XYZ file of C-alpha atoms in Angstrom:
462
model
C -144.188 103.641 -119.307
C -142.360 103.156 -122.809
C -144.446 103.779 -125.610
C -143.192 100.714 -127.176
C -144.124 98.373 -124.432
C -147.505 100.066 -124.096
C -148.519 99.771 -128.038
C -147.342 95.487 -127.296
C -150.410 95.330 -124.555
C -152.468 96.759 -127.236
C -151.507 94.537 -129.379
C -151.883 91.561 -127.562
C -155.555 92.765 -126.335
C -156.217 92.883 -129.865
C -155.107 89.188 -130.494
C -156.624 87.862 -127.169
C -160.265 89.527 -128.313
C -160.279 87.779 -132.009
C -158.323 84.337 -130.228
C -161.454 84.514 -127.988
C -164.074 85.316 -131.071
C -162.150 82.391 -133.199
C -162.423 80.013 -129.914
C -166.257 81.094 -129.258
C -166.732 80.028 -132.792
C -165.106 76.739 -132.759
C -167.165 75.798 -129.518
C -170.148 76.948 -130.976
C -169.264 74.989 -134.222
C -168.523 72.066 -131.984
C -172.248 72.281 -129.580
C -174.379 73.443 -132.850
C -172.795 70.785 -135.628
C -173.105 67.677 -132.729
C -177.103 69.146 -132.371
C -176.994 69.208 -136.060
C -175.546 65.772 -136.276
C -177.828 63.975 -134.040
C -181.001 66.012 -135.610
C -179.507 64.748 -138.285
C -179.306 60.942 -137.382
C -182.935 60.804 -136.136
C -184.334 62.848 -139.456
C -182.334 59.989 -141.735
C -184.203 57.639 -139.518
C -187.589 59.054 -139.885
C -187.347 59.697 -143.660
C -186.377 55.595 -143.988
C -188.994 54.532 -142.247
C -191.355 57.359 -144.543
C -190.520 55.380 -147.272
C -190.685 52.150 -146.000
C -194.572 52.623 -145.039
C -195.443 54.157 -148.379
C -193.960 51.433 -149.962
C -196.182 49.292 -148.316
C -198.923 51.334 -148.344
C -198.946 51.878 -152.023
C -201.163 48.757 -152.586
C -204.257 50.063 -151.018
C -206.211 51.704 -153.671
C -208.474 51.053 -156.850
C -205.863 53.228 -159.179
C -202.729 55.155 -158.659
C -204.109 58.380 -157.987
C -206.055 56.569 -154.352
C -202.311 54.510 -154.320
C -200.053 57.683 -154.239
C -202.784 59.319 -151.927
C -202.220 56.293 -149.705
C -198.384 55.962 -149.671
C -197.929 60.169 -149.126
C -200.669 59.709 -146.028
C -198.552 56.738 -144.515
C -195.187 58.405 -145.291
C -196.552 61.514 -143.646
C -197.783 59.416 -140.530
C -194.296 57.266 -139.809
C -192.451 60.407 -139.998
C -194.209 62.182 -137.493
C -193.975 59.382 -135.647
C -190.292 59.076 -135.658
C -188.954 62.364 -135.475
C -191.115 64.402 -133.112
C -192.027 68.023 -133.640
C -189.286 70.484 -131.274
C -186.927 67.411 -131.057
C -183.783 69.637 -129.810
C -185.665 72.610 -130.946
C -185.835 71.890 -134.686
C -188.452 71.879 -136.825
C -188.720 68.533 -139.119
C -191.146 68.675 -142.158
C -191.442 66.507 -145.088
C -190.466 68.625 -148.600
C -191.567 66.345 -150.952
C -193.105 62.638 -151.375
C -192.949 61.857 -154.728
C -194.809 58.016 -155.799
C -192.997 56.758 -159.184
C -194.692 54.225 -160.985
C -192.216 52.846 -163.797
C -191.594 49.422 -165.436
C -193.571 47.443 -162.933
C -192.181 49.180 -159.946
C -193.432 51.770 -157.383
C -190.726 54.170 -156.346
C -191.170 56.434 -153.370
C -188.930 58.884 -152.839
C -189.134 61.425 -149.441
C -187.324 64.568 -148.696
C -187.481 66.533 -145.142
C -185.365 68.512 -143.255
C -185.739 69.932 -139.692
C -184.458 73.589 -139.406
C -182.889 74.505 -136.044
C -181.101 77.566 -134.488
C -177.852 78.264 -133.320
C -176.242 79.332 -130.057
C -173.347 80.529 -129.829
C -172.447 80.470 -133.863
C -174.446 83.413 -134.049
C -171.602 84.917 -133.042
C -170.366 84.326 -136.312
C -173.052 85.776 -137.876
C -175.367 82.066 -138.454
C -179.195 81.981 -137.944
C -179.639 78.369 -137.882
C -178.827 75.192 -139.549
C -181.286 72.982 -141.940
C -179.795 68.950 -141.799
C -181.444 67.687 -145.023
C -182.532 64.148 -145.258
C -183.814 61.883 -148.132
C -184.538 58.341 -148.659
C -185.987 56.301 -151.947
C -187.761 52.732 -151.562
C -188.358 50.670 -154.536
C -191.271 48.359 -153.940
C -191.116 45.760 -156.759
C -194.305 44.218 -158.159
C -195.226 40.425 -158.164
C -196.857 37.441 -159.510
C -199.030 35.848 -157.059
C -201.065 32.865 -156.959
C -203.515 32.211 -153.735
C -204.589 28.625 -153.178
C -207.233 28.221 -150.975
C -208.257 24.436 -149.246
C -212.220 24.275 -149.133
C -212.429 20.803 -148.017
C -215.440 19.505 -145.894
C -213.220 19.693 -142.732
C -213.333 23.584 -143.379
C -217.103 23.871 -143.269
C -217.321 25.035 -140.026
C -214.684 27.882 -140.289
C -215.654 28.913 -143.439
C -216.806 32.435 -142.621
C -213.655 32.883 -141.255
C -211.210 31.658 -144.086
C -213.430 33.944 -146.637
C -212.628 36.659 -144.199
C -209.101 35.984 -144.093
C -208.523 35.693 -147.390
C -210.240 38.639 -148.454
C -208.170 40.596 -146.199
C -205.494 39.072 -147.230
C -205.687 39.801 -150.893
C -206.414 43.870 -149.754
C -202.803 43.908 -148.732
C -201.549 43.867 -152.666
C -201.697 46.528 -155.395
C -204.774 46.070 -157.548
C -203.546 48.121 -160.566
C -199.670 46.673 -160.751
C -199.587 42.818 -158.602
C -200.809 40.110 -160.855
C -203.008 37.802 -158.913
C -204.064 34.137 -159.612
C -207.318 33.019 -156.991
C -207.082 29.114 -156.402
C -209.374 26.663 -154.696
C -208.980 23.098 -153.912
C -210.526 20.094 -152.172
C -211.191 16.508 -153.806
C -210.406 18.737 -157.391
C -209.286 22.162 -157.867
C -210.551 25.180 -159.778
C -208.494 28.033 -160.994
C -211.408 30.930 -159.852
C -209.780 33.689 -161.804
C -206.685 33.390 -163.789
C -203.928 35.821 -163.404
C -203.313 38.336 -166.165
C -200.417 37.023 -168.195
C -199.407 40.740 -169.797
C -201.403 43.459 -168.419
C -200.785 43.905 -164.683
C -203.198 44.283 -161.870
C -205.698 42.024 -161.171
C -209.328 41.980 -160.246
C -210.021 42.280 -156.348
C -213.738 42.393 -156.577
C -214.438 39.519 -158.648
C -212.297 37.215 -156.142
C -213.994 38.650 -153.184
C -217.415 37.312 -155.360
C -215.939 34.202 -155.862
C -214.669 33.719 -152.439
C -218.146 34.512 -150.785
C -218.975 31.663 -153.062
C -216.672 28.814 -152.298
C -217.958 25.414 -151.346
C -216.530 23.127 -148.288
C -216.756 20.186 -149.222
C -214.388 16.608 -150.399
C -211.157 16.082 -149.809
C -207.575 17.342 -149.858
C -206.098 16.916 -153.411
C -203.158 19.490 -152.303
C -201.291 18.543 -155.365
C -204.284 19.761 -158.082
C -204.259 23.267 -156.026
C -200.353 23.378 -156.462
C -200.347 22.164 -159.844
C -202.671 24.611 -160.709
C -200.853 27.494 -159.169
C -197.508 27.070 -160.556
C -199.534 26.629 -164.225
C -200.750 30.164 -163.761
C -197.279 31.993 -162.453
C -196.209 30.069 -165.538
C -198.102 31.445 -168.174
C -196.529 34.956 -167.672
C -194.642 35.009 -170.754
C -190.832 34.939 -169.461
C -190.229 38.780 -170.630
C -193.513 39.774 -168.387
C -192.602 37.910 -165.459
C -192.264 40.114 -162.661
C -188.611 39.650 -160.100
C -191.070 38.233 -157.330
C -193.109 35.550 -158.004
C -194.997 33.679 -154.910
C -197.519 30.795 -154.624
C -199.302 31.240 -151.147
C -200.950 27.965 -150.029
C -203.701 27.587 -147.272
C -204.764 24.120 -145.851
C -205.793 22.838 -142.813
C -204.906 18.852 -143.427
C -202.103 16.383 -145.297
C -202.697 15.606 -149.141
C -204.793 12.752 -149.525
C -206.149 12.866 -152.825
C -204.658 13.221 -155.894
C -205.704 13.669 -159.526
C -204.691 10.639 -162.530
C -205.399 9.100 -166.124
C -206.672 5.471 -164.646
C -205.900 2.078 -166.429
C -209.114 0.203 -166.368
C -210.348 -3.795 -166.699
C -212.893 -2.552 -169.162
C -211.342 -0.316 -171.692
C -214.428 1.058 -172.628
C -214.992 2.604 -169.053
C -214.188 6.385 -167.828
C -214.039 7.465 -171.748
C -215.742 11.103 -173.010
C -217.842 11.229 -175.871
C -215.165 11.422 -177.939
C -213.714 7.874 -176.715
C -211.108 10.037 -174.262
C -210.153 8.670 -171.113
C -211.285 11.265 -168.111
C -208.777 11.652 -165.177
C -209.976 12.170 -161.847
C -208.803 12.845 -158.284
C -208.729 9.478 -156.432
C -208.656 10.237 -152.292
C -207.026 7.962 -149.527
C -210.344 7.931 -147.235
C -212.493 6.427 -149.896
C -211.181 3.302 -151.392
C -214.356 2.305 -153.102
C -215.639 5.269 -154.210
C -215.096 6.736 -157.652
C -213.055 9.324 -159.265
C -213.974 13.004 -158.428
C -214.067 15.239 -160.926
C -210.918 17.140 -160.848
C -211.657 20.232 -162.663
C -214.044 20.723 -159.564
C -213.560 21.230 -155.799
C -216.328 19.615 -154.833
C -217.120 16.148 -154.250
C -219.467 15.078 -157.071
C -218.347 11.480 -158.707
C -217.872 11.123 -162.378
C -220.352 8.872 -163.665
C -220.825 5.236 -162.624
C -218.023 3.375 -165.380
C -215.505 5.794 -163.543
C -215.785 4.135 -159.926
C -212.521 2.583 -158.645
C -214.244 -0.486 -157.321
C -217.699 -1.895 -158.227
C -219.531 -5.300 -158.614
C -217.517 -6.498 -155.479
C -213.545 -6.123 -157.447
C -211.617 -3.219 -158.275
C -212.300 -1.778 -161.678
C -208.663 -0.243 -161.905
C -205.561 -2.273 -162.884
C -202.943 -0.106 -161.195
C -201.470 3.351 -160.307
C -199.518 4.108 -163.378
C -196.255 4.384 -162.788
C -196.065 8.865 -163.339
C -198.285 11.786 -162.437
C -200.038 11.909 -165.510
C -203.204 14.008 -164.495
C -202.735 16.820 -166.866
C -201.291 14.947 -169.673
C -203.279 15.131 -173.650
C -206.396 13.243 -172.992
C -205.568 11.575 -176.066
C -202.139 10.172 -174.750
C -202.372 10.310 -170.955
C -199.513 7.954 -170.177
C -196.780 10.123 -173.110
C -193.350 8.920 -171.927
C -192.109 12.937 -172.932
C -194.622 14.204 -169.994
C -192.993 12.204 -167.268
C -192.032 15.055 -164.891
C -192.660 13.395 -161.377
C -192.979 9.269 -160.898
C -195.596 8.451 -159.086
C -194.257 4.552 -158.220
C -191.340 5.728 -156.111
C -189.110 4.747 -153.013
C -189.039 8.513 -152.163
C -189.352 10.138 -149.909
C -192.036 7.519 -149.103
C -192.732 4.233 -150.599
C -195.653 3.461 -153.141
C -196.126 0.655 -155.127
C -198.565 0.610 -157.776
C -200.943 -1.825 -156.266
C -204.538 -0.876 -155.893
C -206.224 -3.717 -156.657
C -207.076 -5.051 -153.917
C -210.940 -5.707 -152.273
C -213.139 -3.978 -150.064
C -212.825 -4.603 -146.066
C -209.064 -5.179 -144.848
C -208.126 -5.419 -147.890
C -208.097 -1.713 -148.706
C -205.666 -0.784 -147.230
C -202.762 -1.279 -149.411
C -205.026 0.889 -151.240
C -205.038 3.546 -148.865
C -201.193 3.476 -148.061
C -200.192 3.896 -151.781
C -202.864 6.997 -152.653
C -201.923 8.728 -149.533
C -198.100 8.228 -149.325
C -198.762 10.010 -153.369
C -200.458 12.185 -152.569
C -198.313 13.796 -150.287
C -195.159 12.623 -151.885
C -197.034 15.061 -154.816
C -197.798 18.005 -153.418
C -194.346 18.139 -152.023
C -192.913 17.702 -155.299
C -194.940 20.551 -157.087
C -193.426 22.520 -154.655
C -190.020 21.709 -155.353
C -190.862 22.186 -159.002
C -191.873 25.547 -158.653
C -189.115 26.342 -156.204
C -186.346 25.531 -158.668
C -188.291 28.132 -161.084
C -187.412 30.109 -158.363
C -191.044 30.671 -157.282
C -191.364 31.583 -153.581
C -193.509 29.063 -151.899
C -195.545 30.295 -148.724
C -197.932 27.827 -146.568
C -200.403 28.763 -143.863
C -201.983 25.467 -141.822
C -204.831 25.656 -139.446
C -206.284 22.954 -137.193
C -204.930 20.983 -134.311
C -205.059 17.901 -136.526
C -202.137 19.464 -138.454
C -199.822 18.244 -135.640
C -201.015 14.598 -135.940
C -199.039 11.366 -138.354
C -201.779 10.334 -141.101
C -202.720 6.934 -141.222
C -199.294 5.165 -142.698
C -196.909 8.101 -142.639
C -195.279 9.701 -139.979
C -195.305 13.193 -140.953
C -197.855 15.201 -139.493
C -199.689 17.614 -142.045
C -197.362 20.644 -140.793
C -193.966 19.123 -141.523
C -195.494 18.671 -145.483
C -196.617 22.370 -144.839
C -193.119 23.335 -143.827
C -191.216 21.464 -146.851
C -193.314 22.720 -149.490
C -192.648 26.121 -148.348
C -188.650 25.056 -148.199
C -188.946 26.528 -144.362
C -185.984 27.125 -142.245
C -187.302 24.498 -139.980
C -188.833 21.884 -142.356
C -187.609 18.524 -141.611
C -183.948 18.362 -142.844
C -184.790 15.185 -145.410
C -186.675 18.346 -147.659
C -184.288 21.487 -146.850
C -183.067 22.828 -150.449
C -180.752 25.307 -149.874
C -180.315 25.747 -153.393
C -183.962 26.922 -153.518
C -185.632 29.853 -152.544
C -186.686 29.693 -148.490
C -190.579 30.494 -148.009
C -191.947 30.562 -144.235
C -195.013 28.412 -142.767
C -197.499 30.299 -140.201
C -199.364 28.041 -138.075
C -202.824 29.352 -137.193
C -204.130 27.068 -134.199
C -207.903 28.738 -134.036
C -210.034 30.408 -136.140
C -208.911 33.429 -134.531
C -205.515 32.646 -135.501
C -206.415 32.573 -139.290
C -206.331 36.400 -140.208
C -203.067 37.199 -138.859
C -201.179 34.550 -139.934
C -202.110 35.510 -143.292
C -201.034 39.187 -142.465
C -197.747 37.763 -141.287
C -197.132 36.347 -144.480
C -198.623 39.462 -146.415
C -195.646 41.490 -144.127
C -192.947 39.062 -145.307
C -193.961 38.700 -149.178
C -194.083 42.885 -148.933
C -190.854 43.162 -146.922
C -189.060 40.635 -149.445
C -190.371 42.706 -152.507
C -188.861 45.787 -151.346
């Protein structure tokens, strides 16, 4: 054989062994990176949802050492959970879960990867690969104000709406979610204000106060609302945090509401101080008095305040605006005219009350409880265009049923005060800020409804 032609064969041996290394390589490049990639995929995946669940578990705690404790143990948990140990033979582990609290924010930030080994890239000299994964959730504080409906209807369910709303309220961060605890029935009481510069807000005293509440009276739904967007507003506008929420429980329509009363006698309904006294007038009791409406209960202001006494009305008319919170020394000031109270919408009332006992009443009726729901609906709307997210929760079969001289069941006036994606379209605002309604048809339907809406307010503030 010619030297020449047998030095090409060597040659080409030579070129055939490293083609076959450099192909070897690429094929192992090709298997190992596509193990790498879809390791890869599913770490991304678990180190999201990491994050995600220590964002929401972040809140449970009495300060933020127990809060970062919390959020690490619930990181740890949903990672685990998504990305299994040997998952195409890697190893996933969490590096690092580091809880930020800054500026009225909680920032959670987790880092894993999930080593693996090679097959035929060893070839090339590689041990394994390490797909590195990280993921940062910023769960915003928020202003909160709970309103609670204690009304006599509630009496025999009220074990269960203290439960619920205690359990509700353990679902927020105690050291950086301002909270406002509400209660309402013929009056409303604000239980314990919300802090209007510090943050956090005191868990312990509104589980006290809730273990307290009283069912009794009526449904003044508008003196709960009022009262609630009053506290969200007295966050001074530079302390106000990005989420602010109003979450409103009742189980019936408005059919009280709270007013400054014209009377025959002008020396009737005054304080010592020659004041007139507003009260809550309510729809089911034309000839009772005014209740007090500093109070949820259903104890009558002294006889001279009674809507109807000696066999007449002692009350002229409804005044023409909501003037319940006005200066006691000018109840009826034309510059505090936010919401009219005579009206053609969205439901008629005139201002006649005047008339007697017996058949009589019930132009009475019609007028205070068209108001009153024409009322609470426009609080809402008031605190909507502040861009307050409003959430309602209603519970009771008698939710589903048209009052007395409306045809809107209590649930439709649920829906449009929380601006609901299916309120009735005569209320939809799409200009406002869309809350939800949960509809709780038992007792037992009470707790997680309200954990339904804790979910959303929790998801929304992430």
């Amino acid at each position: 054989m010619h030297p020449l032609l047998h030095r090409q064969r060597g040659a080409v041996a030579i070129m055939v062994a490293i083609s076959m290394l450099v192909l070897l390589g690429a094929v192992g490049l090709a298997i190992d990176a596509g193990l790498a990639y879809l390791v890869k995929a599913r770490l991304n995946a678990a180190v999201d949802s990491a994050a995600l669940a220590g964002a929401r578990a972040v809140t449970t705690g009495n300060n933020q050492a127990e809060q970062t404790a919390s959020a690490r143990t619930a990181a740890a948990d949903f990672f685990l959970a998504n990305i299994p140990t040997n998952y195409l033979l890697s190893a996933p582990r969490i590096l690092s879960t580091n809880v930020t609290f800054k500026g009225g924010q909680a920032i959670i930030d987790v880092v894993a990867d999930a080593k693996m080994p090679v097959s035929i890239m060893q070839v090339m000299g590689f041990e394994s690969l390490s797909p590195v994964a990280q993921a940062q959730t910023i769960r915003n504080d928020l202003d909160m104000a709970l309103v609670i409906d204690t009304s006599g209807s509630l009496e025999g369910s009220a074990a269960t709406v203290r439960a619920s709303a205690k359990s509700f309220l353990s679902k927020f961060n105690v050291t950086q979610d301002r909270v406002a605890l509400v209660h309402f029935a013929s009056g409303a009481e604000t239980d314990v204000p919300i802090k209007p510069t510090a943050r956090g807000f005191d868990r312990t005293t509104m589980n006290t106060r809730i273990n307290g509440f009283p069912f009794i009276g009526g449904t003044a739904s508008v003196e709960g609302m009022w009262n609630a967007r009053e506290q969200l507003d007295l966050v001074p506008l530079a302390s106000r945090s990005t989420m602010r929420v109003i979450v409103f429980f009742s189980d019936g329509a408005p059919s009280a509401f709270g007013s400054y009363m014209t009377f025959n006698n002008a020396t009737d309904c005054k304080d010592t101080l020659g004041r007139d006294i507003p009260g809550t007038m309510d729809s089911a009791g034309a000839s009772y008095g005014l209740s007090k409406m500093d109070d949820s209960d259903n104890v009558v202001i002294k006889e001279s305040c009674r809507l109807y006494r000696n066999n007449a009305y002692a009350v002229k008319r409804l005044p023409d605006w909501y003037n319940a919170h006005n200066d006691p020394k000018n109840p009826n000031d034309p510059a505090r005219r936010e919401i009219p109270l005579v009206t053609k919408l969205p439901r008629v009332v005139t201002s006649d009350i005047s008339s007697g006992a017996g058949a009589g009443s019930q132009i009475y009726r019609t007028n205070v409880e068209r108001a009153s729901r024409n009322l609470a609906e426009a609080i809402a709307s008031s605190a909507r265009d502040q861009g307050i997210v409003v959430f309602t929760l209603g519970m009771g079969a008698k939710l589903k049923t048209s009052g007395d001289f409306d045809p809107d069941t209590g649930e439709m006036i649920l829906k449009c005060m929380a601006n609901a994606v299916d309120a009735p379209k005569r209320c939809q605002n799409p200009n406002q800020p869309v809350g939800m309604y949960c509809y709780a048809a038992t007792d037992a339907d009470l707790t997680p409804c309200f954990s339904r809406l804790a979910s959303a307010i929790l998801r929304i503030s992430q």
